[in-house]
Protein backbone atom coordinates (compact mmCIF):
# COMPACT_ATOMS: atom_id res chain seq x y z
CA UNK A 1 0.00 0.00 0.00
CA UNK A 2 1.37 3.48 -0.80
CA UNK A 3 2.07 5.70 2.19
CA UNK A 4 0.11 8.50 0.60
CA UNK A 5 -2.46 8.12 -2.16
CA UNK A 6 -3.86 11.27 -3.71
CA UNK A 7 -6.94 11.04 -5.87
CA UNK A 8 -8.41 13.78 -8.04
CA UNK A 9 -7.44 16.68 -5.80
CA UNK A 10 -9.00 19.94 -6.99
CA UNK A 11 -8.99 23.38 -5.42
CA UNK A 12 -10.48 26.50 -7.00
CA UNK A 13 -10.33 30.09 -5.85
CA UNK A 14 -13.60 31.41 -7.27
CA UNK A 15 -13.29 30.92 -11.02
CA UNK A 16 -9.50 30.54 -10.83
CA UNK A 17 -7.95 27.09 -10.68
CA UNK A 18 -5.52 26.46 -7.83
CA UNK A 19 -4.90 22.82 -8.71
CA UNK A 20 -7.03 20.47 -10.79
CA UNK A 21 -7.53 16.72 -10.69
CA UNK A 22 -4.13 15.84 -9.23
CA UNK A 23 -3.55 12.15 -8.48
CA UNK A 24 -0.42 10.28 -7.44
CA UNK A 25 0.92 7.65 -5.06
CA UNK A 26 3.88 8.15 -2.75
CA UNK A 27 5.72 5.06 -1.55
CA UNK A 28 7.68 4.69 1.69
CA UNK A 29 11.14 6.24 1.41
CA UNK A 30 10.33 7.99 -1.84
CA UNK A 31 11.03 11.66 -2.64
CA UNK A 32 8.53 13.28 -5.00
CA UNK A 33 9.43 16.63 -6.52
CA UNK A 34 6.76 19.01 -7.80
CA UNK A 35 7.99 21.66 -10.22
CA UNK A 36 6.37 24.35 -12.33
CA UNK A 37 6.51 28.07 -12.90
CA UNK A 38 5.09 30.61 -10.50
CA UNK A 39 1.31 30.29 -10.28
CA UNK A 40 1.22 26.70 -11.58
CA UNK A 41 -0.44 25.47 -8.38
CA UNK A 42 2.44 23.91 -6.46
CA UNK A 43 1.78 25.66 -3.15
CA UNK A 44 -1.96 25.13 -3.42
CA UNK A 45 -1.42 21.42 -3.95
CA UNK A 46 1.03 21.13 -1.07
CA UNK A 47 -1.21 22.98 1.37
CA UNK A 48 -4.20 20.79 0.38
CA UNK A 49 -2.09 17.65 0.81
CA UNK A 50 -0.86 18.76 4.22
CA UNK A 51 -4.38 19.62 5.36
CA UNK A 52 -3.64 23.33 5.64
CA UNK A 53 -6.53 24.12 3.35
CA UNK A 54 -9.49 22.04 2.26
CA UNK A 55 -9.69 20.97 -1.39
CA UNK A 56 -13.04 21.22 -3.18
CA UNK A 57 -12.91 17.61 -4.28
CA UNK A 58 -10.57 14.64 -4.10
CA UNK A 59 -9.07 12.43 -1.45
CA UNK A 60 -5.78 12.22 0.43
CA UNK A 61 -5.28 8.73 1.82
CA UNK A 62 -2.65 8.20 4.51
CA UNK A 63 -1.99 4.48 4.78
CA UNK A 64 -5.39 3.98 3.22
CA UNK A 65 -7.35 6.34 5.50
CA UNK A 66 -8.85 9.58 4.19
CA UNK A 67 -7.06 12.39 6.02
CA UNK A 68 -9.70 14.91 4.97
CA UNK A 69 -12.22 13.00 7.05
CA UNK A 70 -10.01 12.92 10.17
CA UNK A 71 -11.40 14.72 13.21
CA UNK A 72 -9.42 17.92 13.90
CA UNK A 73 -7.63 16.48 16.96
CA UNK A 74 -6.44 13.44 15.01
CA UNK A 75 -5.27 15.60 12.10
CA UNK A 76 -3.28 17.76 14.51
CA UNK A 77 -1.72 14.67 16.07
CA UNK A 78 -0.73 13.49 12.60
CA UNK A 79 0.87 16.87 11.82
CA UNK A 80 2.96 16.71 14.98
CA UNK A 81 3.85 13.04 14.75
CA UNK A 82 4.05 11.17 11.44
CA UNK A 83 3.95 14.31 9.28
CA UNK A 84 6.10 17.41 9.17
CA UNK A 85 6.03 20.60 7.10
CA UNK A 86 9.08 22.69 6.24
CA UNK A 87 8.09 26.19 5.16
CA UNK A 88 10.01 28.27 2.65
CA UNK A 89 10.32 31.07 5.17
CA UNK A 90 11.74 29.69 8.43
CA UNK A 91 9.82 32.38 10.31
CA UNK A 92 6.62 30.53 9.38
CA UNK A 93 7.90 27.27 10.85
CA UNK A 94 9.77 28.52 13.94
CA UNK A 95 8.77 30.36 17.06
CA UNK A 96 11.00 33.40 16.83
CA UNK A 97 10.57 34.41 20.48
CA UNK A 98 11.68 31.01 21.80
CA UNK A 99 15.30 29.77 22.11
CA UNK A 100 16.75 27.42 19.50
CA UNK A 101 16.72 24.55 22.00
CA UNK A 102 13.17 25.44 22.97
CA UNK A 103 12.08 25.35 19.34
CA UNK A 104 13.29 21.77 19.02
CA UNK A 105 12.32 20.64 22.52
CA UNK A 106 8.82 22.05 22.26
CA UNK A 107 8.03 19.59 19.48
CA UNK A 108 9.12 16.67 21.64
CA UNK A 109 6.91 17.91 24.46
CA UNK A 110 4.00 18.18 22.04
CA UNK A 111 4.26 14.44 21.45
CA UNK A 112 4.47 13.64 25.14
CA UNK A 113 8.16 13.90 26.16
CA UNK A 114 8.46 15.10 29.75
CA UNK A 115 12.03 14.41 30.92
CA UNK A 116 13.76 17.79 30.72
CA UNK A 117 17.32 16.42 30.58
CA UNK A 118 16.42 13.96 27.81
CA UNK A 119 14.63 16.68 25.85
CA UNK A 120 17.65 18.96 26.14
CA UNK A 121 20.00 16.16 25.05
CA UNK A 122 17.86 15.43 22.02
CA UNK A 123 17.67 19.11 21.14
CA UNK A 124 21.48 19.34 21.28
CA UNK A 125 21.81 16.17 19.23
CA UNK A 126 19.44 17.46 16.55
CA UNK A 127 21.03 20.88 16.48
CA UNK A 128 24.34 19.09 15.89
CA UNK A 129 22.85 17.07 13.05
CA UNK A 130 21.91 20.31 11.30
CA UNK A 131 25.31 21.80 12.08
CA UNK A 132 24.32 24.24 14.83
CA UNK A 133 26.71 24.16 17.79
CA UNK A 134 25.46 23.42 21.34
CA UNK A 135 26.69 26.88 22.41
CA UNK A 136 23.76 28.35 20.42
CA UNK A 137 21.05 26.43 22.28
CA UNK A 138 19.84 29.43 24.28
CA UNK A 139 19.97 31.88 21.35
CA UNK A 140 16.77 32.92 19.66
CA UNK A 141 16.35 32.18 15.94
CA UNK A 142 16.30 35.92 15.27
CA UNK A 143 20.04 35.90 16.11
CA UNK A 144 20.65 33.25 13.40
CA UNK A 145 21.44 33.68 9.72
CA UNK A 146 18.79 32.66 7.17
CA UNK A 147 20.56 29.37 6.48
CA UNK A 148 20.83 28.57 10.20
CA UNK A 149 17.17 29.40 10.72
CA UNK A 150 16.25 27.02 7.94
CA UNK A 151 18.43 24.28 9.45
CA UNK A 152 16.82 24.87 12.84
CA UNK A 153 13.38 24.59 11.26
CA UNK A 154 14.44 21.26 9.78
CA UNK A 155 15.67 20.03 13.19
CA UNK A 156 12.40 21.12 14.81
CA UNK A 157 10.49 19.17 12.18
CA UNK A 158 12.55 16.00 12.20
CA UNK A 159 13.15 15.59 15.94
CA UNK A 160 9.86 13.74 16.40
CA UNK A 161 10.74 11.18 13.74
CA UNK A 162 8.11 11.93 11.09
CA UNK A 163 7.68 9.49 8.22
CA UNK A 164 6.41 12.04 5.68
CA UNK A 165 7.81 15.53 5.24
CA UNK A 166 6.27 18.24 3.08
CA UNK A 167 8.76 20.87 1.94
CA UNK A 168 7.82 24.13 0.27
CA UNK A 169 10.86 25.66 -1.49
CA UNK A 170 13.14 24.80 1.46
CA UNK A 171 16.17 26.41 -0.20
CA UNK A 172 14.33 29.43 -1.61
CA UNK A 173 15.49 32.84 -0.51
CA UNK A 174 19.00 31.68 0.44
CA UNK A 175 22.38 32.52 -1.12
CA UNK A 176 23.51 30.02 -3.71
CA UNK A 177 26.39 28.70 -1.58
CA UNK A 178 24.09 28.37 1.44
CA UNK A 179 21.53 26.60 -0.75
CA UNK A 180 24.11 24.06 -1.87
CA UNK A 181 25.10 23.22 1.70
CA UNK A 182 21.51 22.96 2.86
CA UNK A 183 20.67 20.68 -0.06
CA UNK A 184 23.57 18.43 0.82
CA UNK A 185 22.41 18.29 4.42
CA UNK A 186 18.81 17.56 3.39
CA UNK A 187 19.92 14.81 1.04
CA UNK A 188 21.91 13.14 3.83
CA UNK A 189 19.03 13.35 6.30
CA UNK A 190 16.46 12.05 3.83
CA UNK A 191 18.69 9.10 2.99
CA UNK A 192 19.76 8.30 6.56
CA UNK A 193 16.25 8.52 7.99
CA UNK A 194 14.53 6.87 5.00
CA UNK A 195 12.05 9.75 4.83
CA UNK A 196 9.23 10.06 2.37
CA UNK A 197 9.14 13.60 1.04
CA UNK A 198 6.92 15.77 -1.13
CA UNK A 199 8.99 18.77 -2.14
CA UNK A 200 7.79 21.79 -4.09
CA UNK A 201 10.30 23.95 -5.90
CA UNK A 202 10.81 25.95 -9.05
CA UNK A 203 14.50 24.97 -8.96
CA UNK A 204 15.25 21.97 -11.17
CA UNK A 205 18.68 21.55 -9.56
CA UNK A 206 16.95 20.87 -6.23
CA UNK A 207 14.80 18.08 -7.64
CA UNK A 208 17.69 16.68 -9.67
CA UNK A 209 19.56 16.21 -6.40
CA UNK A 210 16.73 15.14 -4.10
CA UNK A 211 13.77 13.70 -5.96
CA UNK A 212 13.29 10.14 -7.16
CA UNK A 213 10.20 11.10 -9.10
CA UNK A 214 8.95 14.33 -10.55
CA UNK A 215 5.60 15.91 -11.38
CA UNK A 216 5.51 18.95 -13.64
CA UNK A 217 2.58 21.33 -13.11
CA UNK A 218 1.13 23.95 -15.39
CA UNK A 219 -2.02 25.96 -14.76
CA UNK A 220 -2.95 23.72 -11.85
CA UNK A 221 -2.64 20.44 -13.73
CA UNK A 222 0.03 17.76 -13.79
CA UNK A 223 1.24 17.74 -17.39
CA UNK A 224 4.15 15.32 -17.05
CA UNK A 225 5.34 12.84 -14.43
CA UNK A 226 7.99 10.18 -14.16
CA UNK A 227 11.41 9.33 -12.82
CA UNK A 228 13.38 12.54 -12.25
CA UNK A 229 16.27 11.74 -14.59
CA UNK A 230 13.89 10.55 -17.27
CA UNK A 231 11.75 13.68 -17.14
CA UNK A 232 14.70 16.07 -17.02
CA UNK A 233 16.86 14.29 -19.61
CA UNK A 234 14.07 13.45 -22.01
CA UNK A 235 11.12 15.76 -21.39
CA UNK A 236 8.08 14.85 -23.48
CA UNK A 237 5.85 17.86 -22.99
CA UNK A 238 6.76 21.14 -24.74
CA UNK A 239 6.37 23.05 -21.47
CA UNK A 240 8.78 20.72 -19.64
CA UNK A 241 11.22 21.05 -22.55
CA UNK A 242 11.02 24.82 -22.13
CA UNK A 243 11.56 24.59 -18.36
CA UNK A 244 14.61 22.36 -18.82
CA UNK A 245 16.13 24.35 -21.66
CA UNK A 246 15.64 27.69 -19.90
CA UNK A 247 17.75 26.38 -17.01
CA UNK A 248 20.48 25.16 -19.34
CA UNK A 249 20.70 28.58 -20.95
CA UNK A 250 21.37 30.37 -17.66
N1 LIG B 1 -5.47 32.63 -1.63
C1 LIG B 1 -5.67 32.68 -2.95
N2 LIG B 1 -6.73 33.35 -3.46
C2 LIG B 1 -6.96 33.40 -4.79
N3 LIG B 1 -6.19 32.81 -5.71
C3 LIG B 1 -5.12 32.14 -5.27
C4 LIG B 1 -4.79 32.04 -3.88
N4 LIG B 1 -3.66 31.30 -3.74
C5 LIG B 1 -3.30 30.95 -5.02
N5 LIG B 1 -4.17 31.45 -5.92
C6 LIG B 1 -4.11 31.26 -7.39
O1 LIG B 1 -3.99 29.86 -7.65
C7 LIG B 1 -3.07 29.62 -8.70
C8 LIG B 1 -1.96 28.73 -8.21
O2 LIG B 1 -1.16 29.45 -7.24
P1 LIG B 1 -0.04 28.77 -6.32
O3 LIG B 1 0.40 29.77 -5.33
O4 LIG B 1 -0.54 27.47 -5.83
O5 LIG B 1 1.12 28.52 -7.41
P2 LIG B 1 2.65 28.21 -7.17
O6 LIG B 1 3.03 27.30 -8.30
O7 LIG B 1 2.87 27.73 -5.81
O8 LIG B 1 3.33 29.63 -7.38
P3 LIG B 1 4.64 30.22 -6.64
O9 LIG B 1 5.80 29.40 -7.14
O10 LIG B 1 4.69 31.63 -7.14
O11 LIG B 1 4.39 30.10 -5.17
C9 LIG B 1 -2.61 30.99 -9.18
O12 LIG B 1 -3.40 31.37 -10.28
C10 LIG B 1 -2.88 31.89 -8.00
O13 LIG B 1 -3.14 33.20 -8.43
Coordinates of C-alpha atoms and ligand atoms in Angstrom, one line a residue:
X1 CA 0.0 0.0 0.0
X2 CA 1.4 3.5 -0.8
X3 CA 2.1 5.7 2.2
X4 CA 0.1 8.5 0.6
X5 CA -2.5 8.1 -2.2
X6 CA -3.9 11.3 -3.7
X7 CA -6.9 11.0 -5.9
X8 CA -8.4 13.8 -8.0
X9 CA -7.4 16.7 -5.8
X10 CA -9.0 19.9 -7.0
X11 CA -9.0 23.4 -5.4
X12 CA -10.5 26.5 -7.0
X13 CA -10.3 30.1 -5.9
X14 CA -13.6 31.4 -7.3
X15 CA -13.3 30.9 -11.0
X16 CA -9.5 30.5 -10.8
X17 CA -7.9 27.1 -10.7
X18 CA -5.5 26.5 -7.8
X19 CA -4.9 22.8 -8.7
X20 CA -7.0 20.5 -10.8
X21 CA -7.5 16.7 -10.7
X22 CA -4.1 15.8 -9.2
X23 CA -3.5 12.1 -8.5
X24 CA -0.4 10.3 -7.4
X25 CA 0.9 7.6 -5.1
X26 CA 3.9 8.2 -2.8
X27 CA 5.7 5.1 -1.6
X28 CA 7.7 4.7 1.7
X29 CA 11.1 6.2 1.4
X30 CA 10.3 8.0 -1.8
X31 CA 11.0 11.7 -2.6
X32 CA 8.5 13.3 -5.0
X33 CA 9.4 16.6 -6.5
X34 CA 6.8 19.0 -7.8
X35 CA 8.0 21.7 -10.2
X36 CA 6.4 24.4 -12.3
X37 CA 6.5 28.1 -12.9
X38 CA 5.1 30.6 -10.5
X39 CA 1.3 30.3 -10.3
X40 CA 1.2 26.7 -11.6
X41 CA -0.4 25.5 -8.4
X42 CA 2.4 23.9 -6.5
X43 CA 1.8 25.7 -3.1
X44 CA -2.0 25.1 -3.4
X45 CA -1.4 21.4 -4.0
X46 CA 1.0 21.1 -1.1
X47 CA -1.2 23.0 1.4
X48 CA -4.2 20.8 0.4
X49 CA -2.1 17.6 0.8
X50 CA -0.9 18.8 4.2
X51 CA -4.4 19.6 5.4
X52 CA -3.6 23.3 5.6
X53 CA -6.5 24.1 3.3
X54 CA -9.5 22.0 2.3
X55 CA -9.7 21.0 -1.4
X56 CA -13.0 21.2 -3.2
X57 CA -12.9 17.6 -4.3
X58 CA -10.6 14.6 -4.1
X59 CA -9.1 12.4 -1.4
X60 CA -5.8 12.2 0.4
X61 CA -5.3 8.7 1.8
X62 CA -2.6 8.2 4.5
X63 CA -2.0 4.5 4.8
X64 CA -5.4 4.0 3.2
X65 CA -7.3 6.3 5.5
X66 CA -8.8 9.6 4.2
X67 CA -7.1 12.4 6.0
X68 CA -9.7 14.9 5.0
X69 CA -12.2 13.0 7.1
X70 CA -10.0 12.9 10.2
X71 CA -11.4 14.7 13.2
X72 CA -9.4 17.9 13.9
X73 CA -7.6 16.5 17.0
X74 CA -6.4 13.4 15.0
X75 CA -5.3 15.6 12.1
X76 CA -3.3 17.8 14.5
X77 CA -1.7 14.7 16.1
X78 CA -0.7 13.5 12.6
X79 CA 0.9 16.9 11.8
X80 CA 3.0 16.7 15.0
X81 CA 3.9 13.0 14.7
X82 CA 4.0 11.2 11.4
X83 CA 4.0 14.3 9.3
X84 CA 6.1 17.4 9.2
X85 CA 6.0 20.6 7.1
X86 CA 9.1 22.7 6.2
X87 CA 8.1 26.2 5.2
X88 CA 10.0 28.3 2.7
X89 CA 10.3 31.1 5.2
X90 CA 11.7 29.7 8.4
X91 CA 9.8 32.4 10.3
X92 CA 6.6 30.5 9.4
X93 CA 7.9 27.3 10.9
X94 CA 9.8 28.5 13.9
X95 CA 8.8 30.4 17.1
X96 CA 11.0 33.4 16.8
X97 CA 10.6 34.4 20.5
X98 CA 11.7 31.0 21.8
X99 CA 15.3 29.8 22.1
X100 CA 16.7 27.4 19.5
X101 CA 16.7 24.6 22.0
X102 CA 13.2 25.4 23.0
X103 CA 12.1 25.4 19.3
X104 CA 13.3 21.8 19.0
X105 CA 12.3 20.6 22.5
X106 CA 8.8 22.0 22.3
X107 CA 8.0 19.6 19.5
X108 CA 9.1 16.7 21.6
X109 CA 6.9 17.9 24.5
X110 CA 4.0 18.2 22.0
X111 CA 4.3 14.4 21.5
X112 CA 4.5 13.6 25.1
X113 CA 8.2 13.9 26.2
X114 CA 8.5 15.1 29.7
X115 CA 12.0 14.4 30.9
X116 CA 13.8 17.8 30.7
X117 CA 17.3 16.4 30.6
X118 CA 16.4 14.0 27.8
X119 CA 14.6 16.7 25.8
X120 CA 17.7 19.0 26.1
X121 CA 20.0 16.2 25.1
X122 CA 17.9 15.4 22.0
X123 CA 17.7 19.1 21.1
X124 CA 21.5 19.3 21.3
X125 CA 21.8 16.2 19.2
X126 CA 19.4 17.5 16.5
X127 CA 21.0 20.9 16.5
X128 CA 24.3 19.1 15.9
X129 CA 22.8 17.1 13.1
X130 CA 21.9 20.3 11.3
X131 CA 25.3 21.8 12.1
X132 CA 24.3 24.2 14.8
X133 CA 26.7 24.2 17.8
X134 CA 25.5 23.4 21.3
X135 CA 26.7 26.9 22.4
X136 CA 23.8 28.4 20.4
X137 CA 21.0 26.4 22.3
X138 CA 19.8 29.4 24.3
X139 CA 20.0 31.9 21.4
X140 CA 16.8 32.9 19.7
X141 CA 16.4 32.2 15.9
X142 CA 16.3 35.9 15.3
X143 CA 20.0 35.9 16.1
X144 CA 20.7 33.3 13.4
X145 CA 21.4 33.7 9.7
X146 CA 18.8 32.7 7.2
X147 CA 20.6 29.4 6.5
X148 CA 20.8 28.6 10.2
X149 CA 17.2 29.4 10.7
X150 CA 16.2 27.0 7.9
X151 CA 18.4 24.3 9.4
X152 CA 16.8 24.9 12.8
X153 CA 13.4 24.6 11.3
X154 CA 14.4 21.3 9.8
X155 CA 15.7 20.0 13.2
X156 CA 12.4 21.1 14.8
X157 CA 10.5 19.2 12.2
X158 CA 12.6 16.0 12.2
X159 CA 13.1 15.6 15.9
X160 CA 9.9 13.7 16.4
X161 CA 10.7 11.2 13.7
X162 CA 8.1 11.9 11.1
X163 CA 7.7 9.5 8.2
X164 CA 6.4 12.0 5.7
X165 CA 7.8 15.5 5.2
X166 CA 6.3 18.2 3.1
X167 CA 8.8 20.9 1.9
X168 CA 7.8 24.1 0.3
X169 CA 10.9 25.7 -1.5
X170 CA 13.1 24.8 1.5
X171 CA 16.2 26.4 -0.2
X172 CA 14.3 29.4 -1.6
X173 CA 15.5 32.8 -0.5
X174 CA 19.0 31.7 0.4
X175 CA 22.4 32.5 -1.1
X176 CA 23.5 30.0 -3.7
X177 CA 26.4 28.7 -1.6
X178 CA 24.1 28.4 1.4
X179 CA 21.5 26.6 -0.7
X180 CA 24.1 24.1 -1.9
X181 CA 25.1 23.2 1.7
X182 CA 21.5 23.0 2.9
X183 CA 20.7 20.7 -0.1
X184 CA 23.6 18.4 0.8
X185 CA 22.4 18.3 4.4
X186 CA 18.8 17.6 3.4
X187 CA 19.9 14.8 1.0
X188 CA 21.9 13.1 3.8
X189 CA 19.0 13.3 6.3
X190 CA 16.5 12.0 3.8
X191 CA 18.7 9.1 3.0
X192 CA 19.8 8.3 6.6
X193 CA 16.3 8.5 8.0
X194 CA 14.5 6.9 5.0
X195 CA 12.1 9.8 4.8
X196 CA 9.2 10.1 2.4
X197 CA 9.1 13.6 1.0
X198 CA 6.9 15.8 -1.1
X199 CA 9.0 18.8 -2.1
X200 CA 7.8 21.8 -4.1
X201 CA 10.3 23.9 -5.9
X202 CA 10.8 25.9 -9.0
X203 CA 14.5 25.0 -9.0
X204 CA 15.2 22.0 -11.2
X205 CA 18.7 21.6 -9.6
X206 CA 17.0 20.9 -6.2
X207 CA 14.8 18.1 -7.6
X208 CA 17.7 16.7 -9.7
X209 CA 19.6 16.2 -6.4
X210 CA 16.7 15.1 -4.1
X211 CA 13.8 13.7 -6.0
X212 CA 13.3 10.1 -7.2
X213 CA 10.2 11.1 -9.1
X214 CA 9.0 14.3 -10.6
X215 CA 5.6 15.9 -11.4
X216 CA 5.5 19.0 -13.6
X217 CA 2.6 21.3 -13.1
X218 CA 1.1 24.0 -15.4
X219 CA -2.0 26.0 -14.8
X220 CA -2.9 23.7 -11.9
X221 CA -2.6 20.4 -13.7
X222 CA 0.0 17.8 -13.8
X223 CA 1.2 17.7 -17.4
X224 CA 4.1 15.3 -17.0
X225 CA 5.3 12.8 -14.4
X226 CA 8.0 10.2 -14.2
X227 CA 11.4 9.3 -12.8
X228 CA 13.4 12.5 -12.3
X229 CA 16.3 11.7 -14.6
X230 CA 13.9 10.5 -17.3
X231 CA 11.7 13.7 -17.1
X232 CA 14.7 16.1 -17.0
X233 CA 16.9 14.3 -19.6
X234 CA 14.1 13.4 -22.0
X235 CA 11.1 15.8 -21.4
X236 CA 8.1 14.9 -23.5
X237 CA 5.8 17.9 -23.0
X238 CA 6.8 21.1 -24.7
X239 CA 6.4 23.1 -21.5
X240 CA 8.8 20.7 -19.6
X241 CA 11.2 21.1 -22.5
X242 CA 11.0 24.8 -22.1
X243 CA 11.6 24.6 -18.4
X244 CA 14.6 22.4 -18.8
X245 CA 16.1 24.4 -21.7
X246 CA 15.6 27.7 -19.9
X247 CA 17.8 26.4 -17.0
X248 CA 20.5 25.2 -19.3
X249 CA 20.7 28.6 -21.0
X250 CA 21.4 30.4 -17.7
Ligands
LIG1 N1 -5.5 32.6 -1.6 C1 -5.7 32.7 -2.9 N2 -6.7 33.3 -3.5 C2 -7.0 33.4 -4.8 N3 -6.2 32.8 -5.7 C3 -5.1 32.1 -5.3 C4 -4.8 32.0 -3.9 N4 -3.7 31.3 -3.7 C5 -3.3 31.0 -5.0 N5 -4.2 31.5 -5.9 C6 -4.1 31.3 -7.4 O1 -4.0 29.9 -7.6 C7 -3.1 29.6 -8.7 C8 -2.0 28.7 -8.2 O2 -1.2 29.5 -7.2 P1 0.0 28.8 -6.3 O3 0.4 29.8 -5.3 O4 -0.5 27.5 -5.8 O5 1.1 28.5 -7.4 P2 2.7 28.2 -7.2 O6 3.0 27.3 -8.3 O7 2.9 27.7 -5.8 O8 3.3 29.6 -7.4 P3 4.6 30.2 -6.6 O9 5.8 29.4 -7.1 O10 4.7 31.6 -7.1 O11 4.4 30.1 -5.2 C9 -2.6 31.0 -9.2 O12 -3.4 31.4 -10.3 C10 -2.9 31.9 -8.0 O13 -3.1 33.2 -8.4

